[in-house]
Amino acid sequence: MALKEETPASFELGPIRPPSEAYSLLIRVTKNCPWNRCKFCHTYKGEKFQLRSVAKIKQDIKTARAIQDKIKELSWQSGYGSSVKEVAGIILNKPPNQAYYNVALWLYAGGESAFLQDANSLIMRTNELVEIIRFLKQTLPSINRVTSYARSKTAARKKIEELRELHKAGLSRLHIGLESGYDPLLQYMDKGTTAAEHIIGGRKVVESGISLCEYVVLGLGGKKMWREHAIQTARVLNEINPDFIRVRTLTVNKRMPLYSELKNNNFVRATDEEILEEEELLIEHLDCHSTYVSDHITNLLQEVEGKLPQAKERMLAIINRFQALSPTERTRFIVGRRVGIYVQLDDLNDGHKQRVVEQVVHKLSEGSNQLDDKAIYSLMEGFI
Ligand code: SF4
C-alpha cells in the first residue's frame, strides 16, 4: 500500500491542543496568541498573532477532506472496505507529513471531533467563525463535536447572542485558561484578565449552552500566594460553575518570562508537597457541580478526579493518603511519578517498581537518598 502523491497534500497546523483533544482533527483558524504576555507560558513566544482569512481556512478544510478521501480510497483498495482503521494505523506509523498524521489519527479514533486552533479563536468575527464551523461540518459530516481555546476577556466581550449563534452552528465546547482567580497573581503573571472578567466570560459561555472547561495551574502562586490562589480560584470557579475544571501543575522553562523571575528570586516555586496542600485547599473550597479532571502528566496525583460535589470527600481522601505516608515513601512516590514509573498511589505496593525507584533515588542523590527540590523540578521538566 502506497500513497501515490509526489507532494502529499498538507494544511496549516498549530503547535498545541488540550490533552482531551488528542484525537481531534486540528483546524487552524488563527495563528498564535493575540495576548502572548503570560509569564508562565512559552507556547507562542516570539510568534506574531495573525487572523487567517476565511478562504484560507476553508481551503485547509477541503484539504483535510481530500486526505480523508484518499485514506478511505486506500482502505477500499487494500481490501479493508469502509473500515479505515487499519489503513489509518499504517499511515500513523509512517505519515508523509503532519497533516496526514492528524487526519489519520482523527479517522482512527472515529472522525467525530474537531479542534479549532490556536490560542483564542473567539477573537474572530462571530459571523466568520460561524461560517467556518458550518463549512467544517458540511465538508466533513462525521464531525459532531467542535471545540476551541478562548480567553475569558474575549468571551466577556462577546454578546450572549453571538455565543448562542456559535453554539447553534456547532461549537460544542470552549477551553479557557483561567489559571487563577486571584487578581494580584493574575496581574503578576500578566494574564491580562481579571477574576471579574473570568466570571463574566465563563458565565456567558455556560449560559449560551457551550460546554465550558476551565484550566487551573496548580503551583502558580508559588510559595508566596498559594493560599489566596487556591481560595480565590475556588471562589471564581464556584461563580462560573463550568462543566469541567482541569488542573495542570506549573513547570518552568527558559522560554518563559517566569524563568528570569525565578532566577532573580522574585518568584519562589512551591514543592510538590506544598502544591498538594494547595490543591487540597482548592478542592475544600469548591462548591460547584463541575467535573474535576487531572489529566495532565505534570500532576502529582492524577487520580484526584471526579464529579463534584459527590466526589469531593474521596478526592480529599486520596490527598490525605499521600500526606499520611512516611517522608521516605513520599519522596519515593514523587521521584517515581516524576520519572514516569508510578501512576497512582497503589503503585507503591509494587515491589518491582519500588526497587527501580529506589535505585533511581540512590543514583540521583549519589548515595545519600536525599533529593533537593531543584532535582525534583528538573526530573519533572525533563520528563514532560
Ligand atoms: S493567553 Fe494563553 S496562549 Fe496566550 S500567552 Fe496567555 S496562556 Fe499563553
Tab-separated table of C-alpha atoms and ligand atoms in Angstrom:
chain	number	residue	atom	x	y	z
A	1	MET	CA	0.000	0.000	0.000
A	2	ALA	CA	1.449	3.354	-1.009
A	3	LEU	CA	0.375	6.957	-1.176
A	4	LYS	CA	0.778	7.846	-4.856
A	5	GLU	CA	1.315	11.557	-4.346
A	6	GLU	CA	4.597	13.222	-5.231
A	7	THR	CA	3.884	16.102	-2.890
A	8	PRO	CA	1.419	14.896	-0.287
A	9	ALA	CA	-1.425	17.298	0.454
A	10	SER	CA	-0.985	19.358	3.595
A	11	PHE	CA	-2.600	22.101	5.671
A	12	GLU	CA	-1.684	24.505	8.495
A	13	LEU	CA	-1.306	23.101	11.982
A	14	GLY	CA	-0.730	24.985	15.222
A	15	PRO	CA	1.577	23.786	18.000
A	16	ILE	CA	-0.860	22.673	20.714
A	17	ARG	CA	-4.302	21.370	21.636
A	18	PRO	CA	-5.715	20.322	25.025
A	19	PRO	CA	-4.919	16.746	26.153
A	20	SER	CA	-8.607	15.862	25.756
A	21	GLU	CA	-8.416	16.814	22.048
A	22	ALA	CA	-5.613	14.378	21.236
A	23	TYR	CA	-7.761	12.648	18.584
A	24	SER	CA	-9.450	15.721	17.158
A	25	LEU	CA	-8.973	16.999	13.645
A	26	LEU	CA	-6.970	20.224	14.052
A	27	ILE	CA	-8.075	23.231	12.020
A	28	ARG	CA	-6.038	26.402	12.483
A	29	VAL	CA	-8.391	29.378	12.353
A	30	THR	CA	-5.952	31.938	13.793
A	31	LYS	CA	-2.191	31.823	14.300
A	32	ASN	CA	-0.526	32.173	17.717
A	33	CYS	CA	-1.843	34.220	20.650
A	34	PRO	CA	-3.208	37.783	20.440
A	35	TRP	CA	-2.128	38.427	24.031
A	36	ASN	CA	1.078	36.397	24.330
A	37	ARG	CA	2.290	38.002	27.552
A	38	CYS	CA	1.558	35.449	30.289
A	39	LYS	CA	4.773	34.852	32.223
A	40	PHE	CA	4.167	31.121	32.709
A	41	CYS	CA	3.521	30.364	29.020
A	42	HIS	CA	6.098	29.800	26.310
A	43	THR	CA	3.939	28.338	23.546
A	44	TYR	CA	3.743	31.298	21.167
A	45	LYS	CA	6.553	33.495	22.465
A	46	GLY	CA	8.368	35.212	19.601
A	47	GLU	CA	5.483	34.481	17.208
A	48	LYS	CA	3.202	37.183	15.893
A	49	PHE	CA	-0.558	36.787	16.133
A	50	GLN	CA	-2.411	36.611	12.812
A	51	LEU	CA	-6.020	36.229	11.843
A	52	ARG	CA	-6.423	33.808	8.935
A	53	SER	CA	-8.799	34.529	6.075
A	54	VAL	CA	-11.981	32.521	5.790
A	55	ALA	CA	-10.857	31.475	2.296
A	56	LYS	CA	-7.578	30.023	3.586
A	57	ILE	CA	-9.266	28.188	6.448
A	58	LYS	CA	-11.845	26.729	4.044
A	59	GLN	CA	-9.026	25.598	1.767
A	60	ASP	CA	-7.441	23.779	4.738
A	61	ILE	CA	-10.757	22.082	5.498
A	62	LYS	CA	-11.053	21.000	1.865
A	63	THR	CA	-7.513	19.582	2.037
A	64	ALA	CA	-8.393	17.667	5.207
A	65	ARG	CA	-11.373	16.281	3.282
A	66	ALA	CA	-9.109	15.299	0.356
A	67	ILE	CA	-6.735	13.485	2.735
A	68	GLN	CA	-9.672	11.740	4.369
A	69	ASP	CA	-10.959	10.640	0.934
A	70	LYS	CA	-7.501	9.391	-0.024
A	71	ILE	CA	-7.261	7.286	3.147
A	72	LYS	CA	-10.750	5.892	2.512
A	73	GLU	CA	-9.830	5.073	-1.099
A	74	LEU	CA	-6.663	3.284	0.054
A	75	SER	CA	-8.747	1.353	2.509
A	76	TRP	CA	-11.003	0.020	-0.263
A	77	GLN	CA	-8.002	-0.708	-2.489
A	78	SER	CA	-6.330	-2.645	0.336
A	79	GLY	CA	-9.370	-4.829	0.918
A	80	TYR	CA	-10.495	-3.280	4.198
A	81	GLY	CA	-13.625	-1.734	2.681
A	82	SER	CA	-15.192	1.031	4.702
A	83	SER	CA	-13.158	0.212	7.792
A	84	VAL	CA	-10.464	2.901	7.664
A	85	LYS	CA	-8.833	1.979	10.982
A	86	GLU	CA	-6.249	-0.413	9.520
A	87	VAL	CA	-5.064	1.964	6.800
A	88	ALA	CA	-5.136	4.913	9.223
A	89	GLY	CA	-2.972	2.836	11.590
A	90	ILE	CA	-0.454	2.103	8.790
A	91	ILE	CA	-0.261	5.815	7.892
A	92	LEU	CA	0.246	6.704	11.543
A	93	ASN	CA	3.395	4.564	11.557
A	94	LYS	CA	4.893	6.419	8.599
A	95	PRO	CA	2.960	9.604	7.831
A	96	PRO	CA	4.097	11.638	4.794
A	97	ASN	CA	3.537	14.827	6.809
A	98	GLN	CA	1.861	16.135	9.982
A	99	ALA	CA	-1.432	16.877	8.204
A	100	TYR	CA	-1.745	13.229	7.125
A	101	TYR	CA	-0.809	12.160	10.654
A	102	ASN	CA	-3.548	14.349	12.112
A	103	VAL	CA	-6.246	13.163	9.677
A	104	ALA	CA	-5.204	9.509	10.115
A	105	LEU	CA	-5.311	9.818	13.914
A	106	TRP	CA	-8.687	11.537	13.755
A	107	LEU	CA	-10.088	8.808	11.474
A	108	TYR	CA	-8.537	6.092	13.626
A	109	ALA	CA	-10.489	7.464	16.596
A	110	GLY	CA	-13.773	7.609	14.675
A	111	GLY	CA	-13.526	11.022	12.955
A	112	GLU	CA	-16.056	12.782	15.183
A	113	SER	CA	-14.206	15.686	16.833
A	114	ALA	CA	-12.514	18.828	15.556
A	115	PHE	CA	-10.471	21.368	17.490
A	116	LEU	CA	-10.045	24.932	16.201
A	117	GLN	CA	-6.537	26.288	16.846
A	118	ASP	CA	-4.734	28.476	18.142
A	119	ALA	CA	-4.988	30.302	21.481
A	120	ASN	CA	-8.165	32.339	21.121
A	121	SER	CA	-10.487	31.526	18.212
A	122	LEU	CA	-13.265	33.635	19.714
A	123	ILE	CA	-11.321	36.707	18.617
A	124	MET	CA	-12.528	36.072	15.051
A	125	ARG	CA	-15.596	37.933	13.890
A	126	THR	CA	-18.564	35.877	15.041
A	127	ASN	CA	-20.119	35.653	11.571
A	128	GLU	CA	-16.825	34.350	10.123
A	129	LEU	CA	-16.382	31.778	12.871
A	130	VAL	CA	-19.976	30.633	12.369
A	131	GLU	CA	-19.303	30.304	8.632
A	132	ILE	CA	-16.175	28.231	9.285
A	133	ILE	CA	-17.888	25.878	11.737
A	134	ARG	CA	-20.803	25.350	9.326
A	135	PHE	CA	-18.433	24.728	6.417
A	136	LEU	CA	-16.398	22.291	8.509
A	137	LYS	CA	-19.475	20.259	9.435
A	138	GLN	CA	-20.801	20.279	5.861
A	139	THR	CA	-17.443	19.249	4.376
A	140	LEU	CA	-16.728	16.578	6.988
A	141	PRO	CA	-20.194	15.419	8.109
A	142	SER	CA	-18.856	12.800	10.533
A	143	ILE	CA	-17.830	15.685	12.838
A	144	ASN	CA	-20.367	16.089	15.607
A	145	ARG	CA	-18.197	17.932	18.131
A	146	VAL	CA	-16.239	21.171	17.566
A	147	THR	CA	-14.157	22.724	20.327
A	148	SER	CA	-11.633	25.522	20.711
A	149	TYR	CA	-9.482	27.589	23.061
A	150	ALA	CA	-10.677	31.051	24.118
A	151	ARG	CA	-9.689	33.833	26.507
A	152	SER	CA	-12.107	34.912	29.248
A	153	LYS	CA	-11.666	38.549	28.272
A	154	THR	CA	-12.794	37.849	24.706
A	155	ALA	CA	-15.722	35.717	25.888
A	156	ALA	CA	-16.719	38.542	28.263
A	157	ARG	CA	-16.792	40.986	25.330
A	158	LYS	CA	-18.971	38.793	23.119
A	159	LYS	CA	-22.701	39.290	23.234
A	160	ILE	CA	-24.568	36.314	24.626
A	161	GLU	CA	-26.486	36.137	21.309
A	162	GLU	CA	-23.174	35.730	19.458
A	163	LEU	CA	-22.134	32.848	21.709
A	164	ARG	CA	-25.557	31.258	21.236
A	165	GLU	CA	-25.166	31.590	17.474
A	166	LEU	CA	-21.792	29.854	17.660
A	167	HIS	CA	-23.318	27.093	19.740
A	168	LYS	CA	-26.145	26.717	17.231
A	169	ALA	CA	-23.626	26.498	14.393
A	170	GLY	CA	-21.942	23.598	16.183
A	171	LEU	CA	-19.391	24.974	18.665
A	172	SER	CA	-19.692	22.366	21.398
A	173	ARG	CA	-17.027	23.349	23.919
A	174	LEU	CA	-14.613	26.130	24.825
A	175	HIS	CA	-11.395	25.531	26.749
A	176	ILE	CA	-10.452	28.618	28.760
A	177	GLY	CA	-7.224	29.171	30.681
A	178	LEU	CA	-8.482	30.540	33.975
A	179	GLU	CA	-5.109	29.765	35.598
A	180	SER	CA	-6.060	31.582	38.834
A	181	GLY	CA	-8.924	33.538	40.348
A	182	TYR	CA	-6.624	35.708	42.491
A	183	ASP	CA	-6.217	39.187	40.983
A	184	PRO	CA	-2.723	40.050	42.345
A	185	LEU	CA	-1.453	36.755	40.934
A	186	LEU	CA	-3.193	37.269	37.578
A	187	GLN	CA	-1.599	40.695	37.458
A	188	TYR	CA	1.847	39.440	38.455
A	189	MET	CA	1.670	36.718	35.794
A	190	ASP	CA	0.476	39.300	33.225
A	191	LYS	CA	-2.554	37.214	32.358
A	192	GLY	CA	-4.345	40.275	31.006
A	193	THR	CA	-7.622	39.168	32.567
A	194	THR	CA	-9.175	39.854	35.961
A	195	ALA	CA	-11.129	37.486	38.193
A	196	ALA	CA	-14.273	39.523	37.408
A	197	GLU	CA	-13.702	39.068	33.652
A	198	HIS	CA	-13.144	35.354	34.190
A	199	ILE	CA	-16.543	35.206	35.870
A	200	ILE	CA	-18.367	37.280	33.243
A	201	GLY	CA	-16.783	35.425	30.317
A	202	GLY	CA	-17.235	32.000	31.884
A	203	ARG	CA	-20.861	32.602	32.856
A	204	LYS	CA	-21.709	33.830	29.371
A	205	VAL	CA	-20.273	30.676	27.836
A	206	VAL	CA	-22.232	28.484	30.252
A	207	GLU	CA	-25.414	30.457	29.608
A	208	SER	CA	-25.006	30.152	25.830
A	209	GLY	CA	-25.141	26.357	26.074
A	210	ILE	CA	-21.495	25.868	25.004
A	211	SER	CA	-19.794	23.372	27.287
A	212	LEU	CA	-17.012	25.033	29.281
A	213	CYS	CA	-13.704	23.678	30.502
A	214	GLU	CA	-11.665	25.959	32.773
A	215	TYR	CA	-7.947	25.275	33.286
A	216	VAL	CA	-6.206	25.949	36.593
A	217	VAL	CA	-2.449	25.948	37.143
A	218	LEU	CA	-1.526	24.296	40.423
A	219	GLY	CA	1.572	25.876	41.937
A	220	LEU	CA	1.087	29.170	40.074
A	221	GLY	CA	1.057	31.159	43.323
A	222	GLY	CA	4.471	29.814	44.293
A	223	LYS	CA	5.378	29.909	47.979
A	224	LYS	CA	4.035	33.445	48.403
A	225	MET	CA	0.479	33.387	47.027
A	226	TRP	CA	-0.517	29.716	47.136
A	227	ARG	CA	-3.195	30.122	49.785
A	228	GLU	CA	-5.013	33.047	48.119
A	229	HIS	CA	-4.545	31.366	44.741
A	230	ALA	CA	-6.384	28.259	45.986
A	231	ILE	CA	-9.197	30.086	47.800
A	232	GLN	CA	-9.863	32.756	45.174
A	233	THR	CA	-9.646	30.281	42.300
A	234	ALA	CA	-12.284	28.147	44.023
A	235	ARG	CA	-14.439	31.242	44.518
A	236	VAL	CA	-14.284	32.183	40.835
A	237	LEU	CA	-14.946	28.599	39.728
A	238	ASN	CA	-17.948	28.412	42.061
A	239	GLU	CA	-19.351	31.552	40.442
A	240	ILE	CA	-18.885	30.133	36.945
A	241	ASN	CA	-19.811	26.500	37.635
A	242	PRO	CA	-18.108	25.226	34.450
A	243	ASP	CA	-18.768	21.727	33.131
A	244	PHE	CA	-15.109	20.828	33.648
A	245	ILE	CA	-12.251	22.039	35.814
A	246	ARG	CA	-8.918	20.771	34.538
A	247	VAL	CA	-5.770	21.151	36.599
A	248	ARG	CA	-2.181	21.066	35.473
A	249	THR	CA	0.942	21.773	37.522
A	250	LEU	CA	3.313	24.659	36.912
A	251	THR	CA	6.506	23.825	35.068
A	252	VAL	CA	9.105	26.449	34.214
A	253	ASN	CA	11.417	26.520	31.229
A	254	LYS	CA	13.858	29.008	29.752
A	255	ARG	CA	11.433	30.233	27.111
A	256	MET	CA	9.029	31.553	29.757
A	257	PRO	CA	9.377	35.066	31.225
A	258	LEU	CA	8.817	33.382	34.599
A	259	TYR	CA	12.234	31.761	34.260
A	260	SER	CA	14.081	35.038	34.857
A	261	GLU	CA	11.732	35.836	37.771
A	262	LEU	CA	12.776	32.519	39.243
A	263	LYS	CA	16.458	33.249	38.712
A	264	ASN	CA	16.057	36.692	40.374
A	265	ASN	CA	14.226	35.077	43.293
A	266	ASN	CA	11.161	37.220	42.567
A	267	PHE	CA	9.212	34.005	42.272
A	268	VAL	CA	9.815	31.021	44.524
A	269	ARG	CA	8.313	27.742	43.424
A	270	ALA	CA	6.274	25.601	45.764
A	271	THR	CA	7.342	21.992	46.233
A	272	ASP	CA	5.222	19.032	45.155
A	273	GLU	CA	4.032	18.555	48.734
A	274	GLU	CA	3.127	22.219	49.097
A	275	ILE	CA	1.262	22.160	45.786
A	276	LEU	CA	-0.731	19.203	47.055
A	277	GLU	CA	-1.672	21.212	50.133
A	278	GLU	CA	-2.780	23.989	47.751
A	279	GLU	CA	-4.856	21.505	45.727
A	280	GLU	CA	-6.435	20.255	48.955
A	281	LEU	CA	-7.419	23.815	49.886
A	282	LEU	CA	-8.778	24.433	46.385
A	283	ILE	CA	-10.950	21.306	46.475
A	284	GLU	CA	-12.133	22.049	50.033
A	285	HIS	CA	-13.390	25.449	48.825
A	286	LEU	CA	-15.042	24.173	45.643
A	287	ASP	CA	-18.805	24.352	45.865
A	288	CYS	CA	-19.929	23.684	42.306
A	289	HIS	CA	-21.170	20.884	40.081
A	290	SER	CA	-18.193	20.619	37.764
A	291	THR	CA	-16.262	17.513	36.825
A	292	TYR	CA	-12.731	17.871	38.203
A	293	VAL	CA	-10.182	16.378	35.809
A	294	SER	CA	-6.486	15.819	36.391
A	295	ASP	CA	-5.382	14.516	33.004
A	296	HIS	CA	-2.029	16.251	32.794
A	297	ILE	CA	1.190	14.316	33.258
A	298	THR	CA	2.624	17.142	35.413
A	299	ASN	CA	0.117	16.499	38.213
A	300	LEU	CA	1.476	14.517	41.135
A	301	LEU	CA	-1.795	12.739	41.932
A	302	GLN	CA	-3.692	12.279	38.686
A	303	GLU	CA	-6.147	10.020	40.481
A	304	VAL	CA	-7.619	13.074	42.254
A	305	GLU	CA	-10.582	13.400	39.896
A	306	GLY	CA	-14.345	13.189	39.993
A	307	LYS	CA	-17.736	14.800	39.686
A	308	LEU	CA	-18.358	17.477	42.261
A	309	PRO	CA	-19.742	17.701	44.815
A	310	GLN	CA	-20.195	13.918	45.229
A	311	ALA	CA	-16.519	13.027	44.696
A	312	LYS	CA	-15.121	15.742	46.965
A	313	GLU	CA	-14.523	13.579	50.048
A	314	ARG	CA	-12.974	10.778	48.001
A	315	MET	CA	-10.655	13.230	46.235
A	316	LEU	CA	-9.541	14.763	49.528
A	317	ALA	CA	-9.028	11.287	50.996
A	318	ILE	CA	-6.543	10.492	48.193
A	319	ILE	CA	-4.542	13.619	49.041
A	320	ASN	CA	-4.668	12.738	52.731
A	321	ARG	CA	-3.462	9.228	51.949
A	322	PHE	CA	-0.349	10.693	50.334
A	323	GLN	CA	0.157	13.117	53.217
A	324	ALA	CA	-0.001	10.248	55.727
A	325	LEU	CA	2.892	8.403	54.058
A	326	SER	CA	6.302	8.416	55.739
A	327	PRO	CA	8.782	11.046	54.416
A	328	THR	CA	10.744	8.271	52.658
A	329	GLU	CA	7.641	6.935	50.936
A	330	ARG	CA	6.567	10.434	49.900
A	331	THR	CA	9.974	11.088	48.321
A	332	ARG	CA	9.866	7.691	46.653
A	333	PHE	CA	6.421	8.373	45.217
A	334	ILE	CA	7.373	11.849	43.990
A	335	VAL	CA	10.501	10.559	42.256
A	336	GLY	CA	8.658	7.524	40.856
A	337	ARG	CA	5.995	9.813	39.493
A	338	ARG	CA	8.430	12.320	38.064
A	339	VAL	CA	10.365	9.653	36.156
A	340	GLY	CA	7.177	8.001	34.895
A	341	ILE	CA	7.318	4.747	36.907
A	342	TYR	CA	4.407	5.441	39.240
A	343	VAL	CA	0.957	6.477	38.058
A	344	GLN	CA	-1.055	6.195	41.259
A	345	LEU	CA	-0.524	5.683	44.977
A	346	ASP	CA	-1.300	1.961	44.779
A	347	ASP	CA	1.879	1.616	42.715
A	348	LEU	CA	3.775	1.989	45.995
A	349	ASN	CA	2.749	-1.619	46.709
A	350	ASP	CA	4.524	-2.899	43.602
A	351	GLY	CA	7.815	-4.432	44.783
A	352	HIS	CA	9.488	-4.347	41.372
A	353	LYS	CA	8.656	-0.678	40.804
A	354	GLN	CA	9.844	0.102	44.321
A	355	ARG	CA	13.275	-1.396	43.662
A	356	VAL	CA	13.613	0.553	40.406
A	357	VAL	CA	12.612	3.833	42.060
A	358	GLU	CA	14.972	3.207	44.991
A	359	GLN	CA	17.816	2.734	42.516
A	360	VAL	CA	16.881	5.994	40.797
A	361	VAL	CA	16.804	7.866	44.136
A	362	HIS	CA	20.121	6.305	45.150
A	363	LYS	CA	21.760	7.249	41.855
A	364	LEU	CA	20.410	10.780	41.668
A	365	SER	CA	21.332	11.538	45.280
A	366	GLU	CA	24.774	9.955	44.854
A	367	GLY	CA	24.046	7.530	47.656
A	368	SER	CA	22.619	9.965	50.215
A	369	ASN	CA	18.961	9.165	49.340
A	370	GLN	CA	18.210	12.862	49.902
A	371	LEU	CA	16.977	14.865	46.904
A	372	ASP	CA	16.508	18.612	46.928
A	373	ASP	CA	13.603	20.486	45.291
A	374	LYS	CA	15.664	21.534	42.268
A	375	ALA	CA	16.449	17.912	41.448
A	376	ILE	CA	12.734	17.084	41.564
A	377	TYR	CA	11.810	20.067	39.345
A	378	SER	CA	14.394	19.071	36.750
A	379	LEU	CA	13.111	15.483	36.802
A	380	MET	CA	9.601	16.734	36.103
A	381	GLU	CA	10.666	19.141	33.382
A	382	GLY	CA	12.957	16.562	31.824
A	383	PHE	CA	10.142	14.009	31.741
A	384	ILE	CA	7.497	16.121	30.002
B	1	SF4	S1	-3.384	33.819	26.777
B	1	SF4	FE1	-2.932	31.613	26.801
B	1	SF4	S2	-1.686	31.215	24.983
B	1	SF4	FE2	-1.706	33.440	25.319
B	1	SF4	S3	0.165	33.832	26.495
B	1	SF4	FE3	-1.510	33.559	27.953
B	1	SF4	S4	-1.503	31.357	28.489
B	1	SF4	FE4	-0.256	31.625	26.613
